[in-house]
């Protein structure tokens, strides 16, 4: 008789278990080589919030309404904190920028050159850049007329404050002009024709403005 050989069915492989160190190395490699390396900060925050939402719904007790509401409330609070953090970071970055770096930029130009550049940019519809050049014209003109000191390391707001003391009738408009400059330069606010025309009107009126007299000068 021919012997019959029993055939044993192959067993399915069990789960692969890796250690904590190896798991950490694999995660690090994925972050460095995968799509995460190209993420911007807002994209990273959005991905984290989405992950948190998924985790919260997974652990919500029995999927009850109370658990879902608690999860949503937690996400709202975290999103608010993230928004506040980003706002503070942006404000700190704006405060560190000085007039020398942000208003005048590189090569020294005259007020007339800044005005000509502003008009050219406005004609091309590049209003954010035109607004910046108009404020540069205002700043240079105020310095040339000795209404403000040409001090390095001064912010745009400080420039407006100093000019406002010399020309108190224009203090409010100067402060608004500095805010407009900051908005289009650091706040990602698009420039507009209306904002540029406001800046140009201020520049033209400032050219003929007379400084306020001090108490001693008024008495003399």
PDB file of C-alpha atoms in Angstrom:
ATOM      1  CA  UNK A   1       0.000   0.000   0.000  1.00  0.00           C
ATOM      2  CA  UNK A   2       1.117   3.511  -0.795  1.00  0.00           C
ATOM      3  CA  UNK A   3       1.640   5.725   2.212  1.00  0.00           C
ATOM      4  CA  UNK A   4      -0.501   8.812   2.304  1.00  0.00           C
ATOM      5  CA  UNK A   5       1.354  11.961   3.328  1.00  0.00           C
ATOM      6  CA  UNK A   6      -0.717  14.403   5.340  1.00  0.00           C
ATOM      7  CA  UNK A   7      -0.742  17.928   3.996  1.00  0.00           C
ATOM      8  CA  UNK A   8      -0.826  20.621   6.638  1.00  0.00           C
ATOM      9  CA  UNK A   9      -2.548  23.869   5.679  1.00  0.00           C
ATOM     10  CA  UNK A  10      -0.245  26.892   5.998  1.00  0.00           C
ATOM     11  CA  UNK A  11      -0.965  28.962   9.029  1.00  0.00           C
ATOM     12  CA  UNK A  12      -1.613  32.675   8.645  1.00  0.00           C
ATOM     13  CA  UNK A  13       1.168  34.873   9.966  1.00  0.00           C
ATOM     14  CA  UNK A  14       0.492  36.556  13.271  1.00  0.00           C
ATOM     15  CA  UNK A  15       0.701  40.287  13.865  1.00  0.00           C
ATOM     16  CA  UNK A  16       4.130  41.877  13.573  1.00  0.00           C
ATOM     17  CA  UNK A  17       5.192  43.451  16.826  1.00  0.00           C
ATOM     18  CA  UNK A  18       7.802  46.224  16.785  1.00  0.00           C
ATOM     19  CA  UNK A  19       9.450  47.900  19.702  1.00  0.00           C
ATOM     20  CA  UNK A  20       8.925  51.482  20.844  1.00  0.00           C
ATOM     21  CA  UNK A  21      12.308  52.682  19.533  1.00  0.00           C
ATOM     22  CA  UNK A  22      11.740  51.184  16.103  1.00  0.00           C
ATOM     23  CA  UNK A  23       8.251  52.713  15.933  1.00  0.00           C
ATOM     24  CA  UNK A  24       9.658  56.124  16.800  1.00  0.00           C
ATOM     25  CA  UNK A  25      12.340  55.795  14.118  1.00  0.00           C
ATOM     26  CA  UNK A  26       9.758  54.825  11.491  1.00  0.00           C
ATOM     27  CA  UNK A  27       7.529  57.775  12.428  1.00  0.00           C
ATOM     28  CA  UNK A  28      10.453  60.181  12.260  1.00  0.00           C
ATOM     29  CA  UNK A  29      11.478  58.867   8.855  1.00  0.00           C
ATOM     30  CA  UNK A  30       7.932  59.271   7.540  1.00  0.00           C
ATOM     31  CA  UNK A  31       7.745  62.861   8.770  1.00  0.00           C
ATOM     32  CA  UNK A  32      11.080  63.754   7.193  1.00  0.00           C
ATOM     33  CA  UNK A  33      10.553  62.046   3.844  1.00  0.00           C
ATOM     34  CA  UNK A  34       6.788  62.173   3.378  1.00  0.00           C
ATOM     35  CA  UNK A  35       4.360  64.953   2.546  1.00  0.00           C
ATOM     36  CA  UNK A  36       4.471  66.297   6.095  1.00  0.00           C
ATOM     37  CA  UNK A  37       7.842  67.914   5.423  1.00  0.00           C
ATOM     38  CA  UNK A  38       6.154  70.278   2.971  1.00  0.00           C
ATOM     39  CA  UNK A  39       3.408  71.377   5.345  1.00  0.00           C
ATOM     40  CA  UNK A  40       3.018  74.998   6.307  1.00  0.00           C
ATOM     41  CA  UNK A  41       2.252  75.904   9.923  1.00  0.00           C
ATOM     42  CA  UNK A  42      -1.506  76.463   9.280  1.00  0.00           C
ATOM     43  CA  UNK A  43      -1.710  73.133   7.447  1.00  0.00           C
ATOM     44  CA  UNK A  44      -0.010  71.403  10.358  1.00  0.00           C
ATOM     45  CA  UNK A  45      -2.473  72.927  12.838  1.00  0.00           C
ATOM     46  CA  UNK A  46      -5.420  71.927  10.632  1.00  0.00           C
ATOM     47  CA  UNK A  47      -4.186  68.354  10.416  1.00  0.00           C
ATOM     48  CA  UNK A  48      -3.719  68.213  14.183  1.00  0.00           C
ATOM     49  CA  UNK A  49      -7.257  69.507  14.770  1.00  0.00           C
ATOM     50  CA  UNK A  50      -8.698  66.950  12.355  1.00  0.00           C
ATOM     51  CA  UNK A  51      -6.782  64.201  14.127  1.00  0.00           C
ATOM     52  CA  UNK A  52      -8.050  65.460  17.466  1.00  0.00           C
ATOM     53  CA  UNK A  53     -11.646  65.502  16.226  1.00  0.00           C
ATOM     54  CA  UNK A  54     -11.320  61.902  15.083  1.00  0.00           C
ATOM     55  CA  UNK A  55      -9.771  60.827  18.381  1.00  0.00           C
ATOM     56  CA  UNK A  56     -12.437  62.600  20.421  1.00  0.00           C
ATOM     57  CA  UNK A  57     -15.288  60.975  18.513  1.00  0.00           C
ATOM     58  CA  UNK A  58     -13.596  57.599  18.879  1.00  0.00           C
ATOM     59  CA  UNK A  59     -13.433  57.922  22.650  1.00  0.00           C
ATOM     60  CA  UNK A  60     -16.817  59.640  23.122  1.00  0.00           C
ATOM     61  CA  UNK A  61     -18.705  57.417  25.597  1.00  0.00           C
ATOM     62  CA  UNK A  62     -21.033  55.239  23.553  1.00  0.00           C
ATOM     63  CA  UNK A  63     -21.372  57.941  20.905  1.00  0.00           C
ATOM     64  CA  UNK A  64     -23.858  59.776  23.117  1.00  0.00           C
ATOM     65  CA  UNK A  65     -24.991  63.305  22.430  1.00  0.00           C
ATOM     66  CA  UNK A  66     -23.209  64.518  25.550  1.00  0.00           C
ATOM     67  CA  UNK A  67     -19.948  62.954  24.441  1.00  0.00           C
ATOM     68  CA  UNK A  68     -20.206  64.480  20.969  1.00  0.00           C
ATOM     69  CA  UNK A  69     -20.963  67.943  22.403  1.00  0.00           C
ATOM     70  CA  UNK A  70     -17.983  67.667  24.747  1.00  0.00           C
ATOM     71  CA  UNK A  71     -15.754  66.722  21.837  1.00  0.00           C
ATOM     72  CA  UNK A  72     -16.951  69.670  19.737  1.00  0.00           C
ATOM     73  CA  UNK A  73     -16.531  72.089  22.644  1.00  0.00           C
ATOM     74  CA  UNK A  74     -12.971  70.896  23.172  1.00  0.00           C
ATOM     75  CA  UNK A  75     -12.143  71.405  19.497  1.00  0.00           C
ATOM     76  CA  UNK A  76     -13.607  74.940  19.544  1.00  0.00           C
ATOM     77  CA  UNK A  77     -11.521  75.883  22.570  1.00  0.00           C
ATOM     78  CA  UNK A  78      -8.347  74.507  20.993  1.00  0.00           C
ATOM     79  CA  UNK A  79      -9.035  76.304  17.706  1.00  0.00           C
ATOM     80  CA  UNK A  80      -9.538  79.579  19.594  1.00  0.00           C
ATOM     81  CA  UNK A  81      -6.251  79.119  21.435  1.00  0.00           C
ATOM     82  CA  UNK A  82      -4.437  78.362  18.182  1.00  0.00           C
ATOM     83  CA  UNK A  83      -5.898  81.500  16.581  1.00  0.00           C
ATOM     84  CA  UNK A  84      -4.805  83.599  19.549  1.00  0.00           C
ATOM     85  CA  UNK A  85      -1.309  82.142  19.392  1.00  0.00           C
ATOM     86  CA  UNK A  86      -0.956  82.878  15.678  1.00  0.00           C
ATOM     87  CA  UNK A  87      -2.199  86.423  16.236  1.00  0.00           C
ATOM     88  CA  UNK A  88       0.374  87.020  18.967  1.00  0.00           C
ATOM     89  CA  UNK A  89       3.157  85.595  16.781  1.00  0.00           C
ATOM     90  CA  UNK A  90       2.173  87.896  13.924  1.00  0.00           C
ATOM     91  CA  UNK A  91       2.005  90.920  16.229  1.00  0.00           C
ATOM     92  CA  UNK A  92       5.430  90.155  17.695  1.00  0.00           C
ATOM     93  CA  UNK A  93       6.898  89.839  14.203  1.00  0.00           C
ATOM     94  CA  UNK A  94       5.401  93.179  13.191  1.00  0.00           C
ATOM     95  CA  UNK A  95       6.713  94.882  16.324  1.00  0.00           C
ATOM     96  CA  UNK A  96      10.241  93.698  15.595  1.00  0.00           C
ATOM     97  CA  UNK A  97      10.286  95.214  12.115  1.00  0.00           C
ATOM     98  CA  UNK A  98      11.760  98.688  12.032  1.00  0.00           C
ATOM     99  CA  UNK A  99      11.248 101.678   9.815  1.00  0.00           C
ATOM    100  CA  UNK A 100      14.733 101.271   8.378  1.00  0.00           C
ATOM    101  CA  UNK A 101      13.981  97.717   7.292  1.00  0.00           C
ATOM    102  CA  UNK A 102      10.311  97.952   6.393  1.00  0.00           C
ATOM    103  CA  UNK A 103       9.601 101.490   5.248  1.00  0.00           C
ATOM    104  CA  UNK A 104      12.677 102.583   3.348  1.00  0.00           C
ATOM    105  CA  UNK A 105      14.080  99.205   2.384  1.00  0.00           C
ATOM    106  CA  UNK A 106      17.480  99.247   0.660  1.00  0.00           C
ATOM    107  CA  UNK A 107      18.815 102.087  -1.496  1.00  0.00           C
ATOM    108  CA  UNK A 108      18.131 105.576  -0.234  1.00  0.00           C
ATOM    109  CA  UNK A 109      15.652 107.466  -2.389  1.00  0.00           C
ATOM    110  CA  UNK A 110      14.301 110.965  -2.297  1.00  0.00           C
ATOM    111  CA  UNK A 111      10.682 111.688  -1.507  1.00  0.00           C
ATOM    112  CA  UNK A 112      10.115 112.572  -5.169  1.00  0.00           C
ATOM    113  CA  UNK A 113      11.496 109.208  -6.284  1.00  0.00           C
ATOM    114  CA  UNK A 114       9.206 107.367  -3.890  1.00  0.00           C
ATOM    115  CA  UNK A 115       6.212 109.350  -5.167  1.00  0.00           C
ATOM    116  CA  UNK A 116       7.052 108.563  -8.785  1.00  0.00           C
ATOM    117  CA  UNK A 117       7.420 104.866  -7.966  1.00  0.00           C
ATOM    118  CA  UNK A 118       4.079 104.933  -6.138  1.00  0.00           C
ATOM    119  CA  UNK A 119       2.275 106.483  -9.101  1.00  0.00           C
ATOM    120  CA  UNK A 120       3.770 103.923 -11.488  1.00  0.00           C
ATOM    121  CA  UNK A 121       2.734 101.023  -9.276  1.00  0.00           C
ATOM    122  CA  UNK A 122      -0.779 102.412  -8.814  1.00  0.00           C
ATOM    123  CA  UNK A 123      -1.188 102.778 -12.576  1.00  0.00           C
ATOM    124  CA  UNK A 124      -0.314  99.078 -12.867  1.00  0.00           C
ATOM    125  CA  UNK A 125      -2.914  98.172 -10.232  1.00  0.00           C
ATOM    126  CA  UNK A 126      -0.256  97.127  -7.695  1.00  0.00           C
ATOM    127  CA  UNK A 127      -1.853  99.080  -4.868  1.00  0.00           C
ATOM    128  CA  UNK A 128      -0.192  97.347  -1.914  1.00  0.00           C
ATOM    129  CA  UNK A 129       3.240  98.265  -3.265  1.00  0.00           C
ATOM    130  CA  UNK A 130       2.030 101.740  -4.201  1.00  0.00           C
ATOM    131  CA  UNK A 131       0.821 102.302  -0.630  1.00  0.00           C
ATOM    132  CA  UNK A 132       4.214 101.311   0.720  1.00  0.00           C
ATOM    133  CA  UNK A 133       5.997 103.724  -1.617  1.00  0.00           C
ATOM    134  CA  UNK A 134       3.661 106.594  -0.651  1.00  0.00           C
ATOM    135  CA  UNK A 135       4.370 106.083   3.023  1.00  0.00           C
ATOM    136  CA  UNK A 136       8.070 106.047   2.227  1.00  0.00           C
ATOM    137  CA  UNK A 137       7.609 109.365   0.463  1.00  0.00           C
ATOM    138  CA  UNK A 138       5.838 110.778   3.522  1.00  0.00           C
ATOM    139  CA  UNK A 139       8.571 109.522   5.871  1.00  0.00           C
ATOM    140  CA  UNK A 140      11.403 110.876   3.709  1.00  0.00           C
ATOM    141  CA  UNK A 141       9.714 114.244   3.301  1.00  0.00           C
ATOM    142  CA  UNK A 142       9.170 114.582   7.053  1.00  0.00           C
ATOM    143  CA  UNK A 143      12.829 113.785   7.672  1.00  0.00           C
ATOM    144  CA  UNK A 144      14.055 116.224   5.028  1.00  0.00           C
ATOM    145  CA  UNK A 145      11.974 118.975   6.617  1.00  0.00           C
ATOM    146  CA  UNK A 146      13.341 118.105  10.089  1.00  0.00           C
ATOM    147  CA  UNK A 147       9.857 117.361  11.407  1.00  0.00           C
ATOM    148  CA  UNK A 148      11.077 113.938  12.559  1.00  0.00           C
ATOM    149  CA  UNK A 149      14.553 112.698  13.341  1.00  0.00           C
ATOM    150  CA  UNK A 150      15.975 110.127  10.895  1.00  0.00           C
ATOM    151  CA  UNK A 151      16.512 107.551  13.632  1.00  0.00           C
ATOM    152  CA  UNK A 152      17.192 103.900  12.744  1.00  0.00           C
ATOM    153  CA  UNK A 153      15.279 101.198  14.582  1.00  0.00           C
ATOM    154  CA  UNK A 154      12.035 103.160  14.737  1.00  0.00           C
ATOM    155  CA  UNK A 155       8.759 101.435  13.881  1.00  0.00           C
ATOM    156  CA  UNK A 156       6.167 102.833  11.501  1.00  0.00           C
ATOM    157  CA  UNK A 157       3.817 103.480  14.417  1.00  0.00           C
ATOM    158  CA  UNK A 158       6.554 105.379  16.227  1.00  0.00           C
ATOM    159  CA  UNK A 159       7.190 107.440  13.111  1.00  0.00           C
ATOM    160  CA  UNK A 160       3.502 108.352  12.947  1.00  0.00           C
ATOM    161  CA  UNK A 161       3.476 109.228  16.658  1.00  0.00           C
ATOM    162  CA  UNK A 162       6.505 111.517  16.355  1.00  0.00           C
ATOM    163  CA  UNK A 163       5.140 113.218  13.255  1.00  0.00           C
ATOM    164  CA  UNK A 164       1.782 113.597  14.989  1.00  0.00           C
ATOM    165  CA  UNK A 165       3.409 115.570  17.780  1.00  0.00           C
ATOM    166  CA  UNK A 166       4.930 117.961  15.259  1.00  0.00           C
ATOM    167  CA  UNK A 167       1.739 118.112  13.194  1.00  0.00           C
ATOM    168  CA  UNK A 168      -1.100 117.453  15.681  1.00  0.00           C
ATOM    169  CA  UNK A 169      -3.795 118.261  13.126  1.00  0.00           C
ATOM    170  CA  UNK A 170      -2.653 115.186  11.162  1.00  0.00           C
ATOM    171  CA  UNK A 171      -2.015 112.839  14.100  1.00  0.00           C
ATOM    172  CA  UNK A 172      -5.064 110.663  13.460  1.00  0.00           C
ATOM    173  CA  UNK A 173      -4.426 110.372   9.728  1.00  0.00           C
ATOM    174  CA  UNK A 174      -0.754 109.551  10.273  1.00  0.00           C
ATOM    175  CA  UNK A 175      -1.664 106.760  12.685  1.00  0.00           C
ATOM    176  CA  UNK A 176      -4.194 105.391  10.191  1.00  0.00           C
ATOM    177  CA  UNK A 177      -1.579 105.541   7.410  1.00  0.00           C
ATOM    178  CA  UNK A 178       0.865 103.534   9.533  1.00  0.00           C
ATOM    179  CA  UNK A 179      -1.816 100.902  10.179  1.00  0.00           C
ATOM    180  CA  UNK A 180      -2.606 100.700   6.463  1.00  0.00           C
ATOM    181  CA  UNK A 181       1.079 100.240   5.681  1.00  0.00           C
ATOM    182  CA  UNK A 182       1.368  97.468   8.278  1.00  0.00           C
ATOM    183  CA  UNK A 183      -1.780  95.760   7.012  1.00  0.00           C
ATOM    184  CA  UNK A 184      -0.645  95.519   3.388  1.00  0.00           C
ATOM    185  CA  UNK A 185       2.946  94.676   4.323  1.00  0.00           C
ATOM    186  CA  UNK A 186       2.623  92.195   7.188  1.00  0.00           C
ATOM    187  CA  UNK A 187      -1.090  91.491   7.599  1.00  0.00           C
ATOM    188  CA  UNK A 188      -1.654  90.067   4.098  1.00  0.00           C
ATOM    189  CA  UNK A 189      -4.403  92.636   3.498  1.00  0.00           C
ATOM    190  CA  UNK A 190      -4.726  93.386  -0.237  1.00  0.00           C
ATOM    191  CA  UNK A 191      -4.215  96.995  -1.214  1.00  0.00           C
ATOM    192  CA  UNK A 192      -6.993  98.975  -2.866  1.00  0.00           C
ATOM    193  CA  UNK A 193      -7.296 102.087  -4.996  1.00  0.00           C
ATOM    194  CA  UNK A 194      -9.271 103.810  -2.250  1.00  0.00           C
ATOM    195  CA  UNK A 195      -6.565 103.122   0.349  1.00  0.00           C
ATOM    196  CA  UNK A 196      -3.886 104.395  -2.025  1.00  0.00           C
ATOM    197  CA  UNK A 197      -5.817 107.573  -2.836  1.00  0.00           C
ATOM    198  CA  UNK A 198      -6.192 108.229   0.892  1.00  0.00           C
ATOM    199  CA  UNK A 199      -2.442 107.849   1.356  1.00  0.00           C
ATOM    200  CA  UNK A 200      -1.677 110.087  -1.617  1.00  0.00           C
ATOM    201  CA  UNK A 201      -4.035 112.799  -0.362  1.00  0.00           C
ATOM    202  CA  UNK A 202      -2.324 112.742   3.029  1.00  0.00           C
ATOM    203  CA  UNK A 203       1.099 112.995   1.396  1.00  0.00           C
ATOM    204  CA  UNK A 204       0.068 115.996  -0.699  1.00  0.00           C
ATOM    205  CA  UNK A 205      -1.429 117.863   2.250  1.00  0.00           C
ATOM    206  CA  UNK A 206       1.520 117.131   4.509  1.00  0.00           C
ATOM    207  CA  UNK A 207       3.883 118.784   2.024  1.00  0.00           C
ATOM    208  CA  UNK A 208       2.440 122.192   2.861  1.00  0.00           C
ATOM    209  CA  UNK A 209       1.646 121.572   6.517  1.00  0.00           C
ATOM    210  CA  UNK A 210       3.320 123.805   9.097  1.00  0.00           C
ATOM    211  CA  UNK A 211       4.586 122.372  12.406  1.00  0.00           C
ATOM    212  CA  UNK A 212       2.826 123.378  15.596  1.00  0.00           C
ATOM    213  CA  UNK A 213       4.561 126.048  17.648  1.00  0.00           C
ATOM    214  CA  UNK A 214       5.836 125.220  21.100  1.00  0.00           C
ATOM    215  CA  UNK A 215       4.786 127.334  24.078  1.00  0.00           C
ATOM    216  CA  UNK A 216       8.073 129.275  24.064  1.00  0.00           C
ATOM    217  CA  UNK A 217       7.870 129.895  20.319  1.00  0.00           C
ATOM    218  CA  UNK A 218       4.285 131.080  20.610  1.00  0.00           C
ATOM    219  CA  UNK A 219       5.255 133.511  23.387  1.00  0.00           C
ATOM    220  CA  UNK A 220       8.113 134.906  21.339  1.00  0.00           C
TER     221      UNK A 220
END
